[in-house]
Amino acid sequence: MTHELAAAIGLPAPTAAEGPHPASSSTEGPGWWRDAVIYQVYVRSFADSDGDGIGDLRGATQRLPHLAQLGIDAVWLTPFYASPQADGGYDVADYRAVDPLFGDLADADDLVRTAHELGLRVIVDVVPNHTSDQHPWFRAALADHDAGAARARYHFRPGKGPAGELPPNDWESVFGGPAWTRTPDGEWYLHLFAPEQPDLNWENEEVREEFDSVLRFWLDLGVDGFRIDVAHGMVKAAGLPDIGHKEQARLIGAQTLPFFDQDGVHEIHRSWRRLLDSYPGDRIGVAEAWAPSPDRLALYVRPDELHQAFNFQFLRCPWDPEAMRSVIDESLAATASVGAPTTWVLSNHDVVRHTTRYGGGRQGLRRARAAALLMLSLPGSTYIYQGEELGLPEVTDLPDEVRQDPAFFRAAGQDGFRDGCRVPIPWSGQEPPYGFGPGTSWLPQPRTWRELSVGAQTGDPYSTLELYRSALALRRALPGGPMRWLPGPEGLLALSRKGLVCTLNTTGSEIELPLPGRLLISSETMEPVGDTVRIPADCCAWWAI
């Protein structure tokens, strides 16, 4: 349950009419990213302005006031570039153009300007590991039968076997099946994802120069940074050696593979850091990097490399107090060793929503709300995936005929369940598409979502939306600083920071405690009695000290 902020810390409750938050200027505050709250907008599922059922940049711009009211610092937009959409826009055909599905360059410019007026920064995706097979470079490569300069931008190799009929090595696609596709002239090209996403050769100087130019194009338009897709993947081990066994996707993030987390990627990120630093206003780079340990992940955020890296260990952590404490300790220690902030994230567009991962139903929602308060209490920067502030569950019953995730249509890969977390979010109304747009929605929305819309939850002090709004306002007002663990009974996680104690009951029963302080906010209803308090099951609370 949320508590009146005016009584707690002297802040007025946020309203939709408020202007930009004074701490969220797009041009002020060095190191803003060190403790920022960044909201992920999956563009095609956020808001649709033209009625075609697909979210677009104008729709996102129209909904930016919701994000300003929520209390975030920056917006991260998934790819909106020209693309055949073989993998939701992560197959880019033109890095300097907006796909007509999402609008045009004027719409992108308007979004950035409007966000800045609201005190929000804008981070855009860049996809450097691979292009679309419709990119002019790859079309030229297919036409280059003499293994000339056009093919040198990608990884083309002759096959094995008497007639070259076997792939050049045993690498598997993350989406399932071989990571190689044969061309009509007999050669093979590498694609660590879908065949429509050929991998670029980052040993080629022309590739490096092109991406420097792409980054400058968007920085000149005014974006505040980049989320770097597959930041761990651009460099492959010399000679492209065999791995020697199957089910390689299961090893991603568990061990160093010859196509991921190679040391050579760090020279690329150092050069990009120099480029970012040449622009005013604290422009940042964020690594989507899967690494086998927190220490390996910390290499991506050394002082001369990127500013942040996603903490997937935290996202994958089970609902277990010892596991949570271990991941938090290891994450903080690893980033502290290089002077970088830790990031925390519970969901994104590639994983099952945490409301469902934590058990689904009422239990899953209780745990999701509690996990949000724990996450927001930790030192560092936090990422919120669109709709988690509404408590949205994964949609697990989508008919096969509406699915669009390429992994779903292949034998293995990322389980084929990514469509379920990408269903367009509900804004208002009693019937689909719940204010998503004037038409339909590209994936069907559950009927139960009428109760989870922004409109339905606004003003309800018990709603997940108001819990997030209040928690973000409190987080901004509290002093912060380093954290330390506090002793407590089995199943309880308790930590303190300056002015704050956070208690999380991970058990299925109440836990009675001496009153930790003055109650600021709690994920479930509870009231202290005298000098003690009973923390409900699967509940997190913040206390002023």
mmCIF file with all atom_site columns, N, CA and C in Angstrom, residues 92-93 95 128-142 144 147-157 180 183 187-191 195-204 206-207 210-211 234 236 240:
data_model
loop_
_atom_site.group_PDB
_atom_site.id
_atom_site.type_symbol
_atom_site.label_atom_id
_atom_site.label_alt_id
_atom_site.label_comp_id
_atom_site.label_asym_id
_atom_site.label_entity_id
_atom_site.label_seq_id
_atom_site.pdbx_PDB_ins_code
_atom_site.Cartn_x
_atom_site.Cartn_y
_atom_site.Cartn_z
_atom_site.occupancy
_atom_site.B_iso_or_equiv
_atom_site.pdbx_formal_charge
_atom_site.auth_seq_id
_atom_site.auth_comp_id
_atom_site.auth_asym_id
_atom_site.auth_atom_id
_atom_site.pdbx_PDB_model_num
ATOM 1   N N  . VAL A 1 92  ? 18.263 -4.207  -39.114 1.00 0.00 ? 92  VAL A N  1
ATOM 2   C CA . VAL A 1 92  ? 18.221 -2.828  -39.612 1.00 0.00 ? 92  VAL A CA 1
ATOM 3   C C  . VAL A 1 92  ? 18.701 -2.765  -41.056 1.00 0.00 ? 92  VAL A C  1
ATOM 4   N N  . ALA A 1 93  ? 17.888 -2.138  -41.917 1.00 0.00 ? 93  ALA A N  1
ATOM 5   C CA . ALA A 1 93  ? 18.249 -1.944  -43.319 1.00 0.00 ? 93  ALA A CA 1
ATOM 6   C C  . ALA A 1 93  ? 18.834 -0.564  -43.573 1.00 0.00 ? 93  ALA A C  1
ATOM 7   N N  . TYR A 1 95  ? 20.267 2.611   -40.947 1.00 0.00 ? 95  TYR A N  1
ATOM 8   C CA . TYR A 1 95  ? 20.433 3.103   -39.583 1.00 0.00 ? 95  TYR A CA 1
ATOM 9   C C  . TYR A 1 95  ? 20.140 4.588   -39.436 1.00 0.00 ? 95  TYR A C  1
ATOM 10  N N  . PRO A 1 128 ? 24.807 -3.045  -33.646 1.00 0.00 ? 128 PRO A N  1
ATOM 11  C CA . PRO A 1 128 ? 26.064 -3.109  -34.387 1.00 0.00 ? 128 PRO A CA 1
ATOM 12  C C  . PRO A 1 128 ? 26.557 -4.513  -34.711 1.00 0.00 ? 128 PRO A C  1
ATOM 13  N N  . ASN A 1 129 ? 25.974 -5.553  -34.122 1.00 0.00 ? 129 ASN A N  1
ATOM 14  C CA . ASN A 1 129 ? 26.486 -6.900  -34.379 1.00 0.00 ? 129 ASN A CA 1
ATOM 15  C C  . ASN A 1 129 ? 26.098 -7.403  -35.756 1.00 0.00 ? 129 ASN A C  1
ATOM 16  N N  . HIS A 1 130 ? 24.939 -6.967  -36.254 1.00 0.00 ? 130 HIS A N  1
ATOM 17  C CA . HIS A 1 130 ? 24.437 -7.482  -37.511 1.00 0.00 ? 130 HIS A CA 1
ATOM 18  C C  . HIS A 1 130 ? 23.565 -6.437  -38.194 1.00 0.00 ? 130 HIS A C  1
ATOM 19  N N  . THR A 1 131 ? 23.365 -6.597  -39.469 1.00 0.00 ? 131 THR A N  1
ATOM 20  C CA . THR A 1 131 ? 22.417 -5.776  -40.219 1.00 0.00 ? 131 THR A CA 1
ATOM 21  C C  . THR A 1 131 ? 21.254 -6.659  -40.662 1.00 0.00 ? 131 THR A C  1
ATOM 22  N N  . SER A 1 132 ? 20.327 -6.055  -41.379 1.00 0.00 ? 132 SER A N  1
ATOM 23  C CA . SER A 1 132 ? 19.319 -6.827  -42.103 1.00 0.00 ? 132 SER A CA 1
ATOM 24  C C  . SER A 1 132 ? 19.942 -7.416  -43.362 1.00 0.00 ? 132 SER A C  1
ATOM 25  N N  . ASP A 1 133 ? 19.373 -8.521  -43.842 1.00 0.00 ? 133 ASP A N  1
ATOM 26  C CA . ASP A 1 133 ? 19.830 -9.043  -45.124 1.00 0.00 ? 133 ASP A CA 1
ATOM 27  C C  . ASP A 1 133 ? 19.369 -8.153  -46.282 1.00 0.00 ? 133 ASP A C  1
ATOM 28  N N  . GLN A 1 134 ? 18.512 -7.153  -45.965 1.00 0.00 ? 134 GLN A N  1
ATOM 29  C CA . GLN A 1 134 ? 18.087 -6.185  -46.973 1.00 0.00 ? 134 GLN A CA 1
ATOM 30  C C  . GLN A 1 134 ? 18.916 -4.907  -46.938 1.00 0.00 ? 134 GLN A C  1
ATOM 31  N N  . HIS A 1 135 ? 19.896 -4.836  -46.058 1.00 0.00 ? 135 HIS A N  1
ATOM 32  C CA . HIS A 1 135 ? 20.792 -3.680  -46.024 1.00 0.00 ? 135 HIS A CA 1
ATOM 33  C C  . HIS A 1 135 ? 21.574 -3.614  -47.338 1.00 0.00 ? 135 HIS A C  1
ATOM 34  N N  . PRO A 1 136 ? 21.786 -2.416  -47.885 1.00 0.00 ? 136 PRO A N  1
ATOM 35  C CA . PRO A 1 136 ? 22.528 -2.312  -49.154 1.00 0.00 ? 136 PRO A CA 1
ATOM 36  C C  . PRO A 1 136 ? 23.885 -3.009  -49.125 1.00 0.00 ? 136 PRO A C  1
ATOM 37  N N  . TRP A 1 137 ? 24.543 -2.997  -47.969 1.00 0.00 ? 137 TRP A N  1
ATOM 38  C CA . TRP A 1 137 ? 25.834 -3.678  -47.867 1.00 0.00 ? 137 TRP A CA 1
ATOM 39  C C  . TRP A 1 137 ? 25.691 -5.183  -48.105 1.00 0.00 ? 137 TRP A C  1
ATOM 40  N N  . PHE A 1 138 ? 24.672 -5.798  -47.496 1.00 0.00 ? 138 PHE A N  1
ATOM 41  C CA . PHE A 1 138 ? 24.563 -7.248  -47.647 1.00 0.00 ? 138 PHE A CA 1
ATOM 42  C C  . PHE A 1 138 ? 24.080 -7.611  -49.049 1.00 0.00 ? 138 PHE A C  1
ATOM 43  N N  . ARG A 1 139 ? 23.243 -6.796  -49.631 1.00 0.00 ? 139 ARG A N  1
ATOM 44  C CA . ARG A 1 139 ? 22.841 -7.053  -51.014 1.00 0.00 ? 139 ARG A CA 1
ATOM 45  C C  . ARG A 1 139 ? 24.058 -7.007  -51.937 1.00 0.00 ? 139 ARG A C  1
ATOM 46  N N  . ALA A 1 140 ? 24.951 -6.036  -51.671 1.00 0.00 ? 140 ALA A N  1
ATOM 47  C CA . ALA A 1 140 ? 26.181 -5.954  -52.462 1.00 0.00 ? 140 ALA A CA 1
ATOM 48  C C  . ALA A 1 140 ? 27.069 -7.170  -52.211 1.00 0.00 ? 140 ALA A C  1
ATOM 49  N N  . ALA A 1 141 ? 27.069 -7.652  -50.962 1.00 0.00 ? 141 ALA A N  1
ATOM 50  C CA . ALA A 1 141 ? 27.893 -8.818  -50.637 1.00 0.00 ? 141 ALA A CA 1
ATOM 51  C C  . ALA A 1 141 ? 27.398 -10.057 -51.385 1.00 0.00 ? 141 ALA A C  1
ATOM 52  N N  . LEU A 1 142 ? 26.094 -10.240 -51.469 1.00 0.00 ? 142 LEU A N  1
ATOM 53  C CA . LEU A 1 142 ? 25.565 -11.397 -52.188 1.00 0.00 ? 142 LEU A CA 1
ATOM 54  C C  . LEU A 1 142 ? 25.913 -11.334 -53.673 1.00 0.00 ? 142 LEU A C  1
ATOM 55  N N  . ASP A 1 144 ? 28.629 -10.027 -54.808 1.00 0.00 ? 144 ASP A N  1
ATOM 56  C CA . ASP A 1 144 ? 30.093 -10.016 -54.923 1.00 0.00 ? 144 ASP A CA 1
ATOM 57  C C  . ASP A 1 144 ? 30.603 -11.460 -54.916 1.00 0.00 ? 144 ASP A C  1
ATOM 58  N N  . ALA A 1 147 ? 34.588 -12.578 -53.640 1.00 0.00 ? 147 ALA A N  1
ATOM 59  C CA . ALA A 1 147 ? 35.097 -12.393 -52.268 1.00 0.00 ? 147 ALA A CA 1
ATOM 60  C C  . ALA A 1 147 ? 35.843 -11.071 -52.147 1.00 0.00 ? 147 ALA A C  1
ATOM 61  N N  . GLY A 1 148 ? 35.242 -10.019 -52.683 1.00 0.00 ? 148 GLY A N  1
ATOM 62  C CA . GLY A 1 148 ? 35.873 -8.710  -52.672 1.00 0.00 ? 148 GLY A CA 1
ATOM 63  C C  . GLY A 1 148 ? 35.512 -7.903  -51.447 1.00 0.00 ? 148 GLY A C  1
ATOM 64  N N  . ALA A 1 149 ? 35.563 -6.558  -51.578 1.00 0.00 ? 149 ALA A N  1
ATOM 65  C CA . ALA A 1 149 ? 35.375 -5.656  -50.440 1.00 0.00 ? 149 ALA A CA 1
ATOM 66  C C  . ALA A 1 149 ? 33.981 -5.758  -49.839 1.00 0.00 ? 149 ALA A C  1
ATOM 67  N N  . ALA A 1 150 ? 32.964 -6.023  -50.659 1.00 0.00 ? 150 ALA A N  1
ATOM 68  C CA . ALA A 1 150 ? 31.600 -6.077  -50.144 1.00 0.00 ? 150 ALA A CA 1
ATOM 69  C C  . ALA A 1 150 ? 31.429 -7.247  -49.177 1.00 0.00 ? 150 ALA A C  1
ATOM 70  N N  . ARG A 1 151 ? 32.008 -8.394  -49.499 1.00 0.00 ? 151 ARG A N  1
ATOM 71  C CA . ARG A 1 151 ? 31.881 -9.548  -48.597 1.00 0.00 ? 151 ARG A CA 1
ATOM 72  C C  . ARG A 1 151 ? 32.768 -9.403  -47.366 1.00 0.00 ? 151 ARG A C  1
ATOM 73  N N  . ALA A 1 152 ? 33.803 -8.615  -47.460 1.00 0.00 ? 152 ALA A N  1
ATOM 74  C CA . ALA A 1 152 ? 34.710 -8.442  -46.327 1.00 0.00 ? 152 ALA A CA 1
ATOM 75  C C  . ALA A 1 152 ? 34.043 -7.727  -45.160 1.00 0.00 ? 152 ALA A C  1
ATOM 76  N N  . ARG A 1 153 ? 32.909 -7.095  -45.390 1.00 0.00 ? 153 ARG A N  1
ATOM 77  C CA . ARG A 1 153 ? 32.177 -6.436  -44.297 1.00 0.00 ? 153 ARG A CA 1
ATOM 78  C C  . ARG A 1 153 ? 31.417 -7.442  -43.423 1.00 0.00 ? 153 ARG A C  1
ATOM 79  N N  . TYR A 1 154 ? 31.262 -8.655  -43.902 1.00 0.00 ? 154 TYR A N  1
ATOM 80  C CA . TYR A 1 154 ? 30.536 -9.704  -43.184 1.00 0.00 ? 154 TYR A CA 1
ATOM 81  C C  . TYR A 1 154 ? 31.459 -10.908 -43.017 1.00 0.00 ? 154 TYR A C  1
ATOM 82  N N  . HIS A 1 155 ? 30.932 -11.982 -42.449 1.00 0.00 ? 155 HIS A N  1
ATOM 83  C CA . HIS A 1 155 ? 31.694 -13.213 -42.276 1.00 0.00 ? 155 HIS A CA 1
ATOM 84  C C  . HIS A 1 155 ? 31.225 -14.236 -43.305 1.00 0.00 ? 155 HIS A C  1
ATOM 85  N N  . PHE A 1 156 ? 31.875 -14.253 -44.461 1.00 0.00 ? 156 PHE A N  1
ATOM 86  C CA . PHE A 1 156 ? 31.633 -15.262 -45.483 1.00 0.00 ? 156 PHE A CA 1
ATOM 87  C C  . PHE A 1 156 ? 32.763 -16.282 -45.435 1.00 0.00 ? 156 PHE A C  1
ATOM 88  N N  . ARG A 1 157 ? 32.406 -17.569 -45.535 1.00 0.00 ? 157 ARG A N  1
ATOM 89  C CA . ARG A 1 157 ? 33.405 -18.627 -45.497 1.00 0.00 ? 157 ARG A CA 1
ATOM 90  C C  . ARG A 1 157 ? 32.988 -19.772 -46.420 1.00 0.00 ? 157 ARG A C  1
ATOM 91  N N  . TRP A 1 180 ? 24.818 -20.586 -39.691 1.00 0.00 ? 180 TRP A N  1
ATOM 92  C CA . TRP A 1 180 ? 25.328 -20.350 -41.045 1.00 0.00 ? 180 TRP A CA 1
ATOM 93  C C  . TRP A 1 180 ? 24.228 -20.638 -42.057 1.00 0.00 ? 180 TRP A C  1
ATOM 94  N N  . THR A 1 183 ? 24.813 -19.486 -49.504 1.00 0.00 ? 183 THR A N  1
ATOM 95  C CA . THR A 1 183 ? 24.368 -18.617 -50.589 1.00 0.00 ? 183 THR A CA 1
ATOM 96  C C  . THR A 1 183 ? 24.327 -19.425 -51.890 1.00 0.00 ? 183 THR A C  1
ATOM 97  N N  . GLU A 1 187 ? 29.063 -20.317 -51.004 1.00 0.00 ? 187 GLU A N  1
ATOM 98  C CA . GLU A 1 187 ? 29.668 -19.860 -49.750 1.00 0.00 ? 187 GLU A CA 1
ATOM 99  C C  . GLU A 1 187 ? 28.610 -19.770 -48.650 1.00 0.00 ? 187 GLU A C  1
ATOM 100 N N  . TRP A 1 188 ? 29.095 -19.636 -47.436 1.00 0.00 ? 188 TRP A N  1
ATOM 101 C CA . TRP A 1 188 ? 28.221 -19.541 -46.267 1.00 0.00 ? 188 TRP A CA 1
ATOM 102 C C  . TRP A 1 188 ? 28.452 -18.207 -45.566 1.00 0.00 ? 188 TRP A C  1
ATOM 103 N N  . TYR A 1 189 ? 27.379 -17.636 -44.987 1.00 0.00 ? 189 TYR A N  1
ATOM 104 C CA . TYR A 1 189 ? 27.547 -16.429 -44.177 1.00 0.00 ? 189 TYR A CA 1
ATOM 105 C C  . TYR A 1 189 ? 27.052 -16.690 -42.751 1.00 0.00 ? 189 TYR A C  1
ATOM 106 N N  . LEU A 1 190 ? 27.659 -15.977 -41.791 1.00 0.00 ? 190 LEU A N  1
ATOM 107 C CA . LEU A 1 190 ? 27.387 -16.163 -40.367 1.00 0.00 ? 190 LEU A CA 1
ATOM 108 C C  . LEU A 1 190 ? 26.229 -15.285 -39.922 1.00 0.00 ? 190 LEU A C  1
ATOM 109 N N  . HIS A 1 191 ? 25.331 -15.866 -39.121 1.00 0.00 ? 191 HIS A N  1
ATOM 110 C CA . HIS A 1 191 ? 24.263 -15.088 -38.486 1.00 0.00 ? 191 HIS A CA 1
ATOM 111 C C  . HIS A 1 191 ? 24.005 -15.709 -37.117 1.00 0.00 ? 191 HIS A C  1
ATOM 112 N N  . PRO A 1 195 ? 18.567 -15.888 -39.965 1.00 0.00 ? 195 PRO A N  1
ATOM 113 C CA . PRO A 1 195 ? 19.277 -15.783 -41.248 1.00 0.00 ? 195 PRO A CA 1
ATOM 114 C C  . PRO A 1 195 ? 19.146 -14.399 -41.879 1.00 0.00 ? 195 PRO A C  1
ATOM 115 N N  . GLU A 1 196 ? 18.075 -13.691 -41.519 1.00 0.00 ? 196 GLU A N  1
ATOM 116 C CA . GLU A 1 196 ? 17.880 -12.329 -42.053 1.00 0.00 ? 196 GLU A CA 1
ATOM 117 C C  . GLU A 1 196 ? 18.744 -11.295 -41.336 1.00 0.00 ? 196 GLU A C  1
ATOM 118 N N  . GLN A 1 197 ? 19.625 -11.753 -40.419 1.00 0.00 ? 197 GLN A N  1
ATOM 119 C CA . GLN A 1 197 ? 20.464 -10.852 -39.634 1.00 0.00 ? 197 GLN A CA 1
ATOM 120 C C  . GLN A 1 197 ? 21.944 -11.256 -39.743 1.00 0.00 ? 197 GLN A C  1
ATOM 121 N N  . PRO A 1 198 ? 22.562 -11.034 -40.896 1.00 0.00 ? 198 PRO A N  1
ATOM 122 C CA . PRO A 1 198 ? 23.966 -11.426 -41.069 1.00 0.00 ? 198 PRO A CA 1
ATOM 123 C C  . PRO A 1 198 ? 24.901 -10.616 -40.170 1.00 0.00 ? 198 PRO A C  1
ATOM 124 N N  . ASP A 1 199 ? 25.854 -11.307 -39.552 1.00 0.00 ? 199 ASP A N  1
ATOM 125 C CA . ASP A 1 199 ? 26.803 -10.662 -38.648 1.00 0.00 ? 199 ASP A CA 1
ATOM 126 C C  . ASP A 1 199 ? 27.829 -9.843  -39.422 1.00 0.00 ? 199 ASP A C  1
ATOM 127 N N  . LEU A 1 200 ? 28.087 -8.645  -38.908 1.00 0.00 ? 200 LEU A N  1
ATOM 128 C CA . LEU A 1 200 ? 29.127 -7.787  -39.476 1.00 0.00 ? 200 LEU A CA 1
ATOM 129 C C  . LEU A 1 200 ? 30.502 -8.249  -39.016 1.00 0.00 ? 200 LEU A C  1
ATOM 130 N N  . ASN A 1 201 ? 31.504 -7.948  -39.830 1.00 0.00 ? 201 ASN A N  1
ATOM 131 C CA . ASN A 1 201 ? 32.897 -8.253  -39.514 1.00 0.00 ? 201 ASN A CA 1
ATOM 132 C C  . ASN A 1 201 ? 33.565 -7.004  -38.950 1.00 0.00 ? 201 ASN A C  1
ATOM 133 N N  . TRP A 1 202 ? 33.719 -6.962  -37.630 1.00 0.00 ? 202 TRP A N  1
ATOM 134 C CA . TRP A 1 202 ? 34.261 -5.772  -36.988 1.00 0.00 ? 202 TRP A CA 1
ATOM 135 C C  . TRP A 1 202 ? 35.783 -5.665  -37.077 1.00 0.00 ? 202 TRP A C  1
ATOM 136 N N  . GLU A 1 203 ? 36.414 -6.619  -37.756 1.00 0.00 ? 203 GLU A N  1
ATOM 137 C CA . GLU A 1 203 ? 37.832 -6.442  -38.095 1.00 0.00 ? 203 GLU A CA 1
ATOM 138 C C  . GLU A 1 203 ? 37.985 -5.532  -39.307 1.00 0.00 ? 203 GLU A C  1
ATOM 139 N N  . ASN A 1 204 ? 36.886 -5.240  -39.963 1.00 0.00 ? 204 ASN A N  1
ATOM 140 C CA . ASN A 1 204 ? 36.881 -4.413  -41.167 1.00 0.00 ? 204 ASN A CA 1
ATOM 141 C C  . ASN A 1 204 ? 36.766 -2.942  -40.780 1.00 0.00 ? 204 ASN A C  1
ATOM 142 N N  . GLU A 1 206 ? 36.026 -0.365  -42.480 1.00 0.00 ? 206 GLU A N  1
ATOM 143 C CA . GLU A 1 206 ? 34.861 0.310   -43.055 1.00 0.00 ? 206 GLU A CA 1
ATOM 144 C C  . GLU A 1 206 ? 33.644 0.166   -42.144 1.00 0.00 ? 206 GLU A C  1
ATOM 145 N N  . VAL A 1 207 ? 33.506 -0.989  -41.490 1.00 0.00 ? 207 VAL A N  1
ATOM 146 C CA . VAL A 1 207 ? 32.406 -1.198  -40.551 1.00 0.00 ? 207 VAL A CA 1
ATOM 147 C C  . VAL A 1 207 ? 32.530 -0.242  -39.376 1.00 0.00 ? 207 VAL A C  1
ATOM 148 N N  . GLU A 1 210 ? 31.686 3.332   -40.389 1.00 0.00 ? 210 GLU A N  1
ATOM 149 C CA . GLU A 1 210 ? 30.254 3.510   -40.637 1.00 0.00 ? 210 GLU A CA 1
ATOM 150 C C  . GLU A 1 210 ? 29.491 3.707   -39.327 1.00 0.00 ? 210 GLU A C  1
ATOM 151 N N  . PHE A 1 211 ? 29.824 2.929   -38.314 1.00 0.00 ? 211 PHE A N  1
ATOM 152 C CA . PHE A 1 211 ? 29.078 3.069   -37.067 1.00 0.00 ? 211 PHE A CA 1
ATOM 153 C C  . PHE A 1 211 ? 29.463 4.323   -36.304 1.00 0.00 ? 211 PHE A C  1
ATOM 154 N N  . MET A 1 234 ? 30.305 -8.384  -31.081 1.00 0.00 ? 234 MET A N  1
ATOM 155 C CA . MET A 1 234 ? 30.821 -7.917  -32.365 1.00 0.00 ? 234 MET A CA 1
ATOM 156 C C  . MET A 1 234 ? 32.114 -8.611  -32.803 1.00 0.00 ? 234 MET A C  1
ATOM 157 N N  . LYS A 1 236 ? 34.643 -11.908 -32.987 1.00 0.00 ? 236 LYS A N  1
ATOM 158 C CA . LYS A 1 236 ? 34.664 -13.371 -32.934 1.00 0.00 ? 236 LYS A CA 1
ATOM 159 C C  . LYS A 1 236 ? 36.102 -13.856 -32.759 1.00 0.00 ? 236 LYS A C  1
ATOM 160 N N  . LEU A 1 240 ? 37.531 -18.644 -36.064 1.00 0.00 ? 240 LEU A N  1
ATOM 161 C CA . LEU A 1 240 ? 36.161 -19.131 -35.867 1.00 0.00 ? 240 LEU A CA 1
ATOM 162 C C  . LEU A 1 240 ? 36.147 -20.617 -35.464 1.00 0.00 ? 240 LEU A C  1
#
